[in-house]
Amino acid sequence: MSTTSISLPNTPKDFVTSSEHVLIRKDEDRRQLRGLLLAGVQSAPTAPVDVDYFDALRKRIGNHSSH
């Protein structure tokens, strides 16, 4: 078994164990992801994401990395 160390801000450190902090952190991440997904659903439609989109993206990334 291995040991993992985490740093806690002073406030939570006084009230929660490290495993509880991990659970709280995961819940915060889940809530943030849910918010991003809901914002995406409510946003205006864009161009379709298809093979042409990914080809253009690869070209753009390839050109950017060579600069």
Short mmCIF file of N, CA, C and O in Angstrom, two decimals:
data_model
loop_
_atom_site.label_atom_id
_atom_site.label_comp_id
_atom_site.label_asym_id
_atom_site.label_seq_id
_atom_site.Cartn_x
_atom_site.Cartn_y
_atom_site.Cartn_z
N MET A 1 0.84 -1.17 0.00
CA MET A 1 0.00 0.00 0.00
C MET A 1 0.89 1.24 0.00
O MET A 1 1.92 1.26 0.65
N SER A 2 0.50 2.25 -0.77
CA SER A 2 1.29 3.48 -0.81
C SER A 2 0.59 4.58 -0.03
O SER A 2 -0.60 4.50 0.27
N THR A 3 1.34 5.62 0.28
CA THR A 3 0.81 6.76 1.02
C THR A 3 0.79 7.96 0.11
O THR A 3 1.72 8.20 -0.65
N THR A 4 -0.31 8.72 0.18
CA THR A 4 -0.44 9.94 -0.59
C THR A 4 -0.63 11.10 0.36
O THR A 4 -1.41 11.01 1.30
N SER A 5 0.10 12.17 0.11
CA SER A 5 -0.04 13.37 0.94
C SER A 5 -0.78 14.44 0.16
O SER A 5 -0.56 14.59 -1.05
N ILE A 6 -1.64 15.15 0.84
CA ILE A 6 -2.32 16.28 0.21
C ILE A 6 -2.21 17.48 1.13
O ILE A 6 -2.07 17.33 2.35
N SER A 7 -2.27 18.66 0.55
CA SER A 7 -2.25 19.89 1.34
C SER A 7 -3.68 20.42 1.42
O SER A 7 -4.38 20.46 0.41
N LEU A 8 -4.08 20.80 2.61
CA LEU A 8 -5.42 21.34 2.81
C LEU A 8 -5.32 22.79 3.27
O LEU A 8 -4.45 23.13 4.06
N PRO A 9 -6.24 23.63 2.78
CA PRO A 9 -6.30 24.97 3.36
C PRO A 9 -6.62 24.85 4.84
O PRO A 9 -7.19 23.85 5.28
N ASN A 10 -6.30 25.86 5.62
CA ASN A 10 -6.48 25.79 7.07
C ASN A 10 -7.91 25.51 7.49
O ASN A 10 -8.15 24.73 8.40
N THR A 11 -8.89 26.12 6.85
CA THR A 11 -10.28 25.93 7.27
C THR A 11 -10.72 24.48 7.15
O THR A 11 -11.14 23.90 8.13
N PRO A 12 -10.63 23.85 5.97
CA PRO A 12 -11.06 22.45 5.90
C PRO A 12 -10.19 21.53 6.74
O PRO A 12 -10.65 20.52 7.24
N LYS A 13 -8.93 21.88 6.89
CA LYS A 13 -8.01 21.02 7.63
C LYS A 13 -8.51 20.80 9.06
O LYS A 13 -8.33 19.74 9.64
N ASP A 14 -9.17 21.80 9.62
CA ASP A 14 -9.67 21.70 10.98
C ASP A 14 -10.88 20.78 11.10
O ASP A 14 -11.20 20.31 12.17
N PHE A 15 -11.58 20.54 9.99
CA PHE A 15 -12.87 19.86 10.07
C PHE A 15 -12.97 18.54 9.32
O PHE A 15 -13.90 17.78 9.57
N VAL A 16 -12.10 18.27 8.37
CA VAL A 16 -12.26 17.06 7.56
C VAL A 16 -10.98 16.25 7.51
O VAL A 16 -9.89 16.76 7.70
N THR A 17 -11.14 14.96 7.26
CA THR A 17 -9.99 14.09 7.06
C THR A 17 -9.56 14.20 5.60
O THR A 17 -10.28 14.76 4.77
N SER A 18 -8.41 13.64 5.27
CA SER A 18 -7.93 13.72 3.89
C SER A 18 -8.87 12.99 2.94
O SER A 18 -9.11 13.45 1.83
N SER A 19 -9.44 11.86 3.37
CA SER A 19 -10.36 11.15 2.48
C SER A 19 -11.64 11.94 2.26
O SER A 19 -12.19 11.96 1.16
N GLU A 20 -12.11 12.63 3.27
CA GLU A 20 -13.29 13.49 3.11
C GLU A 20 -12.98 14.64 2.17
O GLU A 20 -13.81 15.04 1.35
N HIS A 21 -11.77 15.18 2.27
CA HIS A 21 -11.37 16.27 1.38
C HIS A 21 -11.38 15.81 -0.07
O HIS A 21 -11.83 16.53 -0.95
N VAL A 22 -10.89 14.60 -0.32
CA VAL A 22 -10.90 14.06 -1.68
C VAL A 22 -12.32 13.96 -2.19
O VAL A 22 -12.62 14.32 -3.33
N LEU A 23 -13.23 13.48 -1.36
CA LEU A 23 -14.64 13.37 -1.76
C LEU A 23 -15.25 14.74 -2.03
O LEU A 23 -15.99 14.92 -2.99
N ILE A 24 -14.92 15.72 -1.20
CA ILE A 24 -15.42 17.08 -1.40
C ILE A 24 -14.88 17.62 -2.72
O ILE A 24 -15.61 18.22 -3.51
N ARG A 25 -13.62 17.40 -2.96
CA ARG A 25 -12.98 17.88 -4.20
C ARG A 25 -13.62 17.24 -5.44
O ARG A 25 -13.89 17.91 -6.42
N LYS A 26 -13.86 15.94 -5.37
CA LYS A 26 -14.50 15.25 -6.49
C LYS A 26 -15.90 15.80 -6.72
O LYS A 26 -16.34 15.95 -7.86
N ASP A 27 -16.62 16.10 -5.65
CA ASP A 27 -17.96 16.66 -5.79
C ASP A 27 -17.89 18.05 -6.43
O ASP A 27 -18.71 18.39 -7.29
N GLU A 28 -16.91 18.85 -6.03
CA GLU A 28 -16.73 20.18 -6.64
C GLU A 28 -16.43 20.04 -8.14
O GLU A 28 -16.99 20.77 -8.95
N ASP A 29 -15.56 19.10 -8.48
CA ASP A 29 -15.23 18.87 -9.89
C ASP A 29 -16.46 18.41 -10.67
O ASP A 29 -16.70 18.85 -11.79
N ARG A 30 -17.27 17.54 -10.07
CA ARG A 30 -18.48 17.05 -10.72
C ARG A 30 -19.47 18.19 -10.95
O ARG A 30 -20.06 18.32 -12.01
N ARG A 31 -19.60 19.06 -9.95
CA ARG A 31 -20.50 20.21 -10.09
C ARG A 31 -20.01 21.17 -11.18
O ARG A 31 -20.80 21.70 -11.95
N GLN A 32 -18.70 21.39 -11.25
CA GLN A 32 -18.14 22.26 -12.28
C GLN A 32 -18.39 21.66 -13.66
O GLN A 32 -18.80 22.37 -14.59
N LEU A 33 -18.15 20.36 -13.82
CA LEU A 33 -18.39 19.70 -15.09
C LEU A 33 -19.87 19.80 -15.47
O LEU A 33 -20.21 20.09 -16.62
N ARG A 34 -20.75 19.58 -14.52
CA ARG A 34 -22.19 19.67 -14.79
C ARG A 34 -22.54 21.08 -15.27
O ARG A 34 -23.31 21.25 -16.22
N GLY A 35 -21.97 22.10 -14.64
CA GLY A 35 -22.22 23.47 -15.05
C GLY A 35 -21.75 23.73 -16.48
O GLY A 35 -22.43 24.38 -17.26
N LEU A 36 -20.58 23.19 -16.81
CA LEU A 36 -20.05 23.36 -18.17
C LEU A 36 -20.94 22.65 -19.19
O LEU A 36 -21.20 23.18 -20.28
N LEU A 37 -21.39 21.45 -18.84
CA LEU A 37 -22.27 20.71 -19.75
C LEU A 37 -23.59 21.44 -19.96
O LEU A 37 -24.09 21.54 -21.08
N LEU A 38 -24.16 21.97 -18.88
CA LEU A 38 -25.42 22.70 -19.00
C LEU A 38 -25.23 23.97 -19.83
O LEU A 38 -26.09 24.32 -20.65
N ALA A 39 -24.12 24.65 -19.66
CA ALA A 39 -23.84 25.85 -20.46
C ALA A 39 -23.71 25.47 -21.93
O ALA A 39 -24.19 26.19 -22.81
N GLY A 40 -23.08 24.34 -22.20
CA GLY A 40 -22.95 23.88 -23.58
C GLY A 40 -24.30 23.57 -24.21
O GLY A 40 -24.54 23.91 -25.37
N VAL A 41 -25.17 22.94 -23.45
CA VAL A 41 -26.50 22.60 -23.95
C VAL A 41 -27.29 23.86 -24.27
O VAL A 41 -28.04 23.92 -25.24
N GLN A 42 -27.12 24.89 -23.47
CA GLN A 42 -27.87 26.13 -23.64
C GLN A 42 -27.25 27.07 -24.67
O GLN A 42 -27.88 28.04 -25.06
N SER A 43 -26.05 26.77 -25.14
CA SER A 43 -25.39 27.66 -26.09
C SER A 43 -25.93 27.44 -27.50
O SER A 43 -26.56 26.43 -27.80
N ALA A 44 -25.67 28.42 -28.34
CA ALA A 44 -26.14 28.35 -29.72
C ALA A 44 -25.40 27.26 -30.48
O ALA A 44 -24.22 27.01 -30.23
N PRO A 45 -26.08 26.60 -31.41
CA PRO A 45 -25.41 25.57 -32.22
C PRO A 45 -24.27 26.17 -33.04
O PRO A 45 -24.32 27.33 -33.43
N THR A 46 -23.27 25.35 -33.30
CA THR A 46 -22.14 25.77 -34.13
C THR A 46 -22.07 24.85 -35.34
O THR A 46 -22.94 24.02 -35.54
N ALA A 47 -21.03 25.00 -36.10
CA ALA A 47 -20.83 24.14 -37.27
C ALA A 47 -20.67 22.70 -36.80
O ALA A 47 -20.18 22.44 -35.69
N PRO A 48 -21.06 21.75 -37.62
CA PRO A 48 -20.93 20.34 -37.22
C PRO A 48 -19.47 19.94 -37.00
O PRO A 48 -18.58 20.46 -37.66
N VAL A 49 -19.27 19.06 -36.06
CA VAL A 49 -17.94 18.52 -35.80
C VAL A 49 -17.86 17.21 -36.58
O VAL A 49 -18.46 16.21 -36.21
N ASP A 50 -17.13 17.26 -37.69
CA ASP A 50 -17.03 16.10 -38.57
C ASP A 50 -15.57 15.91 -38.97
O ASP A 50 -14.66 16.53 -38.40
N VAL A 51 -15.33 15.06 -39.94
CA VAL A 51 -13.97 14.77 -40.39
C VAL A 51 -13.26 16.04 -40.85
O VAL A 51 -12.08 16.27 -40.51
N ASP A 52 -13.95 16.91 -41.57
CA ASP A 52 -13.34 18.16 -42.04
C ASP A 52 -12.92 19.05 -40.88
O ASP A 52 -11.87 19.68 -40.91
N TYR A 53 -13.74 19.09 -39.85
CA TYR A 53 -13.41 19.88 -38.66
C TYR A 53 -12.10 19.40 -38.04
O TYR A 53 -11.22 20.19 -37.74
N PHE A 54 -11.99 18.08 -37.85
CA PHE A 54 -10.78 17.53 -37.23
C PHE A 54 -9.56 17.66 -38.14
O PHE A 54 -8.46 17.91 -37.66
N ASP A 55 -9.74 17.54 -39.45
CA ASP A 55 -8.62 17.76 -40.37
C ASP A 55 -8.11 19.19 -40.27
O ASP A 55 -6.90 19.43 -40.20
N ALA A 56 -9.04 20.15 -40.24
CA ALA A 56 -8.65 21.56 -40.11
C ALA A 56 -7.97 21.81 -38.77
O ALA A 56 -6.98 22.55 -38.69
N LEU A 57 -8.45 21.18 -37.72
CA LEU A 57 -7.86 21.33 -36.39
C LEU A 57 -6.44 20.76 -36.38
O LEU A 57 -5.51 21.39 -35.85
N ARG A 58 -6.25 19.60 -36.98
CA ARG A 58 -4.90 19.01 -37.05
C ARG A 58 -3.94 19.92 -37.81
O ARG A 58 -2.80 20.08 -37.41
N LYS A 59 -4.42 20.49 -38.92
CA LYS A 59 -3.57 21.41 -39.69
C LYS A 59 -3.20 22.63 -38.86
O LYS A 59 -2.06 23.07 -38.86
N ARG A 60 -4.20 23.17 -38.16
CA ARG A 60 -3.96 24.36 -37.33
C ARG A 60 -2.96 24.06 -36.22
O ARG A 60 -2.04 24.83 -35.96
N ILE A 61 -3.10 22.92 -35.61
CA ILE A 61 -2.18 22.53 -34.51
C ILE A 61 -0.79 22.27 -35.10
O ILE A 61 0.21 22.69 -34.53
N GLY A 62 -0.74 21.61 -36.23
CA GLY A 62 0.54 21.34 -36.88
C GLY A 62 1.27 22.60 -37.27
O GLY A 62 2.46 22.75 -37.04
N ASN A 63 0.54 23.58 -37.79
CA ASN A 63 1.13 24.86 -38.17
C ASN A 63 1.57 25.64 -36.94
O ASN A 63 2.59 26.30 -36.95
N HIS A 64 0.80 25.57 -35.88
CA HIS A 64 1.12 26.30 -34.65
C HIS A 64 2.38 25.75 -34.00
O HIS A 64 3.21 26.51 -33.51
N SER A 65 2.54 24.44 -34.00
CA SER A 65 3.70 23.84 -33.32
C SER A 65 5.00 24.08 -34.07
O SER A 65 6.07 23.97 -33.51
N SER A 66 4.92 24.43 -35.36
CA SER A 66 6.14 24.65 -36.12
C SER A 66 6.67 26.08 -35.99
O SER A 66 7.73 26.38 -36.46
N HIS A 67 5.89 26.96 -35.36
CA HIS A 67 6.33 28.37 -35.20
C HIS A 67 7.21 28.53 -34.01
O HIS A 67 7.14 28.19 -32.98
#
